[in-house]
PDB file of C-alpha atoms in Angstrom:
ATOM      1  CA  UNK A   1       0.000   0.000   0.000  1.00  0.00           C
ATOM      2  CA  UNK A   2       1.296   3.430  -0.910  1.00  0.00           C
ATOM      3  CA  UNK A   3       0.855   6.103   1.699  1.00  0.00           C
ATOM      4  CA  UNK A   4      -0.169   9.484   0.308  1.00  0.00           C
ATOM      5  CA  UNK A   5       2.107  12.210   1.632  1.00  0.00           C
ATOM      6  CA  UNK A   6       0.976  15.149  -0.479  1.00  0.00           C
ATOM      7  CA  UNK A   7      -2.264  17.057  -0.443  1.00  0.00           C
ATOM      8  CA  UNK A   8      -4.969  16.009  -2.898  1.00  0.00           C
ATOM      9  CA  UNK A   9      -4.845  17.940  -6.161  1.00  0.00           C
ATOM     10  CA  UNK A  10      -7.964  18.238  -8.246  1.00  0.00           C
ATOM     11  CA  UNK A  11      -8.035  18.014 -12.028  1.00  0.00           C
ATOM     12  CA  UNK A  12      -8.723  21.306 -13.792  1.00  0.00           C
ATOM     13  CA  UNK A  13     -10.224  21.809 -17.230  1.00  0.00           C
ATOM     14  CA  UNK A  14      -7.765  23.674 -19.469  1.00  0.00           C
ATOM     15  CA  UNK A  15      -9.737  23.627 -22.714  1.00  0.00           C
ATOM     16  CA  UNK A  16     -13.025  22.339 -24.070  1.00  0.00           C
ATOM     17  CA  UNK A  17     -14.592  22.458 -27.513  1.00  0.00           C
ATOM     18  CA  UNK A  18     -17.926  20.928 -28.489  1.00  0.00           C
ATOM     19  CA  UNK A  19     -18.232  22.521 -31.910  1.00  0.00           C
ATOM     20  CA  UNK A  20     -17.609  20.326 -34.952  1.00  0.00           C
ATOM     21  CA  UNK A  21     -14.395  21.115 -36.861  1.00  0.00           C
ATOM     22  CA  UNK A  22     -14.261  19.478 -40.297  1.00  0.00           C
ATOM     23  CA  UNK A  23     -10.947  18.730 -41.982  1.00  0.00           C
ATOM     24  CA  UNK A  24     -10.594  20.304 -45.451  1.00  0.00           C
ATOM     25  CA  UNK A  25     -11.048  18.214 -48.605  1.00  0.00           C
ATOM     26  CA  UNK A  26      -7.351  17.364 -48.925  1.00  0.00           C
ATOM     27  CA  UNK A  27      -4.788  14.800 -47.742  1.00  0.00           C
ATOM     28  CA  UNK A  28      -2.677  17.232 -45.703  1.00  0.00           C
ATOM     29  CA  UNK A  29      -2.210  17.061 -41.955  1.00  0.00           C
ATOM     30  CA  UNK A  30      -4.638  19.730 -40.719  1.00  0.00           C
ATOM     31  CA  UNK A  31      -4.931  21.234 -37.252  1.00  0.00           C
ATOM     32  CA  UNK A  32      -8.427  20.591 -35.896  1.00  0.00           C
ATOM     33  CA  UNK A  33      -7.860  22.004 -32.403  1.00  0.00           C
ATOM     34  CA  UNK A  34      -5.121  23.887 -30.592  1.00  0.00           C
ATOM     35  CA  UNK A  35      -4.542  26.000 -27.513  1.00  0.00           C
ATOM     36  CA  UNK A  36      -1.631  27.128 -25.346  1.00  0.00           C
ATOM     37  CA  UNK A  37      -0.842  25.189 -22.174  1.00  0.00           C
ATOM     38  CA  UNK A  38       0.524  27.851 -19.801  1.00  0.00           C
ATOM     39  CA  UNK A  39       4.062  27.194 -18.575  1.00  0.00           C
ATOM     40  CA  UNK A  40       4.237  25.656 -15.119  1.00  0.00           C
ATOM     41  CA  UNK A  41       0.701  24.247 -15.275  1.00  0.00           C
ATOM     42  CA  UNK A  42       1.696  20.571 -15.050  1.00  0.00           C
ATOM     43  CA  UNK A  43       4.566  20.379 -12.549  1.00  0.00           C
ATOM     44  CA  UNK A  44       7.128  17.555 -12.513  1.00  0.00           C
ATOM     45  CA  UNK A  45       4.582  14.727 -12.200  1.00  0.00           C
ATOM     46  CA  UNK A  46       1.578  16.401 -13.789  1.00  0.00           C
ATOM     47  CA  UNK A  47      -0.718  14.793 -16.324  1.00  0.00           C
ATOM     48  CA  UNK A  48      -2.648  16.169 -19.293  1.00  0.00           C
ATOM     49  CA  UNK A  49      -5.800  14.079 -19.703  1.00  0.00           C
ATOM     50  CA  UNK A  50      -7.299  14.239 -23.177  1.00  0.00           C
ATOM     51  CA  UNK A  51     -10.593  12.899 -24.452  1.00  0.00           C
ATOM     52  CA  UNK A  52     -11.960  13.537 -27.907  1.00  0.00           C
ATOM     53  CA  UNK A  53     -14.619  12.316 -30.317  1.00  0.00           C
ATOM     54  CA  UNK A  54     -14.225  12.129 -34.078  1.00  0.00           C
ATOM     55  CA  UNK A  55     -16.564  11.282 -36.932  1.00  0.00           C
ATOM     56  CA  UNK A  56     -15.482  10.116 -40.371  1.00  0.00           C
ATOM     57  CA  UNK A  57     -16.416   8.350 -43.582  1.00  0.00           C
ATOM     58  CA  UNK A  58     -16.961   4.612 -43.062  1.00  0.00           C
ATOM     59  CA  UNK A  59     -14.531   3.174 -45.635  1.00  0.00           C
ATOM     60  CA  UNK A  60     -11.371   1.109 -46.004  1.00  0.00           C
ATOM     61  CA  UNK A  61      -9.304   4.303 -46.418  1.00  0.00           C
ATOM     62  CA  UNK A  62      -7.383   5.422 -43.348  1.00  0.00           C
ATOM     63  CA  UNK A  63      -8.076   8.517 -41.303  1.00  0.00           C
ATOM     64  CA  UNK A  64      -5.447   9.480 -38.692  1.00  0.00           C
ATOM     65  CA  UNK A  65      -5.755  11.764 -35.701  1.00  0.00           C
ATOM     66  CA  UNK A  66      -2.695  12.887 -33.713  1.00  0.00           C
ATOM     67  CA  UNK A  67      -2.365  14.397 -30.237  1.00  0.00           C
ATOM     68  CA  UNK A  68       0.647  16.715 -29.913  1.00  0.00           C
ATOM     69  CA  UNK A  69       2.346  18.828 -27.295  1.00  0.00           C
ATOM     70  CA  UNK A  70       4.784  21.241 -28.869  1.00  0.00           C
ATOM     71  CA  UNK A  71       6.166  19.532 -31.973  1.00  0.00           C
ATOM     72  CA  UNK A  72       6.034  16.039 -30.416  1.00  0.00           C
ATOM     73  CA  UNK A  73       3.317  13.553 -31.365  1.00  0.00           C
ATOM     74  CA  UNK A  74       2.286  11.598 -28.284  1.00  0.00           C
ATOM     75  CA  UNK A  75      -0.669   9.603 -29.635  1.00  0.00           C
ATOM     76  CA  UNK A  76      -1.839   8.586 -33.093  1.00  0.00           C
ATOM     77  CA  UNK A  77      -5.156   6.915 -33.809  1.00  0.00           C
ATOM     78  CA  UNK A  78      -5.728   5.537 -37.304  1.00  0.00           C
ATOM     79  CA  UNK A  79      -9.176   4.238 -38.179  1.00  0.00           C
ATOM     80  CA  UNK A  80     -10.910   2.527 -41.088  1.00  0.00           C
ATOM     81  CA  UNK A  81     -14.386   1.059 -41.516  1.00  0.00           C
ATOM     82  CA  UNK A  82     -15.974   3.057 -38.668  1.00  0.00           C
ATOM     83  CA  UNK A  83     -18.055   6.214 -38.534  1.00  0.00           C
ATOM     84  CA  UNK A  84     -16.136   7.646 -35.600  1.00  0.00           C
ATOM     85  CA  UNK A  85     -14.363   6.960 -32.333  1.00  0.00           C
ATOM     86  CA  UNK A  86     -14.111   8.304 -28.806  1.00  0.00           C
ATOM     87  CA  UNK A  87     -10.534   8.394 -27.506  1.00  0.00           C
ATOM     88  CA  UNK A  88      -9.035   8.989 -24.051  1.00  0.00           C
ATOM     89  CA  UNK A  89      -5.287   9.365 -23.604  1.00  0.00           C
ATOM     90  CA  UNK A  90      -2.822  11.205 -21.374  1.00  0.00           C
ATOM     91  CA  UNK A  91       0.569  12.889 -21.518  1.00  0.00           C
ATOM     92  CA  UNK A  92       2.524  12.497 -18.278  1.00  0.00           C
ATOM     93  CA  UNK A  93       5.557  14.328 -16.972  1.00  0.00           C
ATOM     94  CA  UNK A  94       8.101  11.790 -15.657  1.00  0.00           C
ATOM     95  CA  UNK A  95       9.290  13.347 -12.390  1.00  0.00           C
ATOM     96  CA  UNK A  96      10.715  16.256 -14.402  1.00  0.00           C
ATOM     97  CA  UNK A  97       9.201  19.213 -16.230  1.00  0.00           C
ATOM     98  CA  UNK A  98      11.054  18.319 -19.447  1.00  0.00           C
ATOM     99  CA  UNK A  99      10.459  14.564 -19.723  1.00  0.00           C
ATOM    100  CA  UNK A 100       7.130  13.059 -20.822  1.00  0.00           C
ATOM    101  CA  UNK A 101       5.605   9.738 -21.769  1.00  0.00           C
ATOM    102  CA  UNK A 102       2.340   8.642 -23.318  1.00  0.00           C
ATOM    103  CA  UNK A 103       1.007   5.375 -24.673  1.00  0.00           C
ATOM    104  CA  UNK A 104       0.616   5.544 -28.445  1.00  0.00           C
ATOM    105  CA  UNK A 105      -2.553   3.506 -28.098  1.00  0.00           C
ATOM    106  CA  UNK A 106      -5.416   4.870 -26.057  1.00  0.00           C
ATOM    107  CA  UNK A 107      -8.749   3.805 -24.604  1.00  0.00           C
ATOM    108  CA  UNK A 108     -11.095   3.604 -27.588  1.00  0.00           C
ATOM    109  CA  UNK A 109      -8.239   3.381 -30.106  1.00  0.00           C
ATOM    110  CA  UNK A 110      -8.808   0.921 -32.940  1.00  0.00           C
ATOM    111  CA  UNK A 111      -5.195   1.078 -34.168  1.00  0.00           C
ATOM    112  CA  UNK A 112      -3.038  -2.020 -34.054  1.00  0.00           C
ATOM    113  CA  UNK A 113       0.143  -0.207 -33.010  1.00  0.00           C
ATOM    114  CA  UNK A 114       0.798   0.142 -29.303  1.00  0.00           C
ATOM    115  CA  UNK A 115       3.935   1.639 -27.823  1.00  0.00           C
ATOM    116  CA  UNK A 116       5.370   4.220 -25.502  1.00  0.00           C
ATOM    117  CA  UNK A 117       6.022   7.648 -26.956  1.00  0.00           C
ATOM    118  CA  UNK A 118       8.380   9.971 -25.121  1.00  0.00           C
ATOM    119  CA  UNK A 119       9.127  13.657 -25.296  1.00  0.00           C
ATOM    120  CA  UNK A 120      11.468  16.313 -23.953  1.00  0.00           C
ATOM    121  CA  UNK A 121       9.094  19.278 -23.911  1.00  0.00           C
ATOM    122  CA  UNK A 122       9.886  22.071 -21.427  1.00  0.00           C
ATOM    123  CA  UNK A 123       6.543  22.370 -19.626  1.00  0.00           C
ATOM    124  CA  UNK A 124       7.783  25.300 -17.541  1.00  0.00           C
ATOM    125  CA  UNK A 125       7.248  27.360 -20.727  1.00  0.00           C
ATOM    126  CA  UNK A 126       4.042  27.924 -22.703  1.00  0.00           C
ATOM    127  CA  UNK A 127       3.474  25.017 -25.116  1.00  0.00           C
ATOM    128  CA  UNK A 128       1.007  24.504 -27.947  1.00  0.00           C
ATOM    129  CA  UNK A 129      -1.287  21.505 -27.545  1.00  0.00           C
ATOM    130  CA  UNK A 130      -2.906  20.371 -30.778  1.00  0.00           C
ATOM    131  CA  UNK A 131      -5.010  17.677 -32.393  1.00  0.00           C
ATOM    132  CA  UNK A 132      -4.474  17.139 -36.109  1.00  0.00           C
ATOM    133  CA  UNK A 133      -6.219  15.038 -38.725  1.00  0.00           C
ATOM    134  CA  UNK A 134      -5.105  13.445 -41.999  1.00  0.00           C
ATOM    135  CA  UNK A 135      -7.137  11.518 -44.579  1.00  0.00           C
ATOM    136  CA  UNK A 136      -5.801   9.067 -47.158  1.00  0.00           C
ATOM    137  CA  UNK A 137      -8.432  10.237 -49.666  1.00  0.00           C
ATOM    138  CA  UNK A 138      -9.314  13.930 -50.027  1.00  0.00           C
ATOM    139  CA  UNK A 139     -12.984  13.292 -50.819  1.00  0.00           C
ATOM    140  CA  UNK A 140     -13.720  11.572 -47.510  1.00  0.00           C
ATOM    141  CA  UNK A 141     -14.692  13.234 -44.256  1.00  0.00           C
ATOM    142  CA  UNK A 142     -12.956  13.586 -40.916  1.00  0.00           C
ATOM    143  CA  UNK A 143     -14.247  15.839 -38.166  1.00  0.00           C
ATOM    144  CA  UNK A 144     -13.352  16.563 -34.580  1.00  0.00           C
ATOM    145  CA  UNK A 145     -16.701  16.621 -32.784  1.00  0.00           C
ATOM    146  CA  UNK A 146     -15.620  17.311 -29.223  1.00  0.00           C
ATOM    147  CA  UNK A 147     -12.470  17.611 -27.105  1.00  0.00           C
ATOM    148  CA  UNK A 148     -11.692  18.231 -23.462  1.00  0.00           C
ATOM    149  CA  UNK A 149      -8.208  18.672 -22.002  1.00  0.00           C
ATOM    150  CA  UNK A 150      -7.689  18.526 -18.256  1.00  0.00           C
ATOM    151  CA  UNK A 151      -4.580  18.861 -16.115  1.00  0.00           C
ATOM    152  CA  UNK A 152      -3.786  17.026 -12.924  1.00  0.00           C
ATOM    153  CA  UNK A 153      -0.982  19.205 -11.568  1.00  0.00           C
ATOM    154  CA  UNK A 154       1.762  18.047  -9.258  1.00  0.00           C
TER     155      UNK A 154
END
């Protein structure tokens, strides 16, 4: 049993969007959501909790959604043959404000690839958080329907 020695810290909502954002009719990587995480928000063991919902064309062509902090991709979800997914993932500082980890796979992810992604983002400085989308075929649809980003500071 682990004995808690620190005070309880509540999660705080940093950003929320419930308005549909549709990716353009192209095959480029397009930003569907972004905001600035204020420097110092996470702390050395803080966690960014992310949950989002996407909708897309139900086809065999791939649609990819990426979760990024700064220029580092921490989670990629690639889907085919579904009309959308709900994903929950997290980016965690690893006992330092410039060392992170996140599982590439996430709750709700239908991708086959699972692994640990790491980063060296300085979270004591303002950082851009973003969700991007890419389609294999320009004529198909991909939309971010909803996103919420919370922080559990340490």
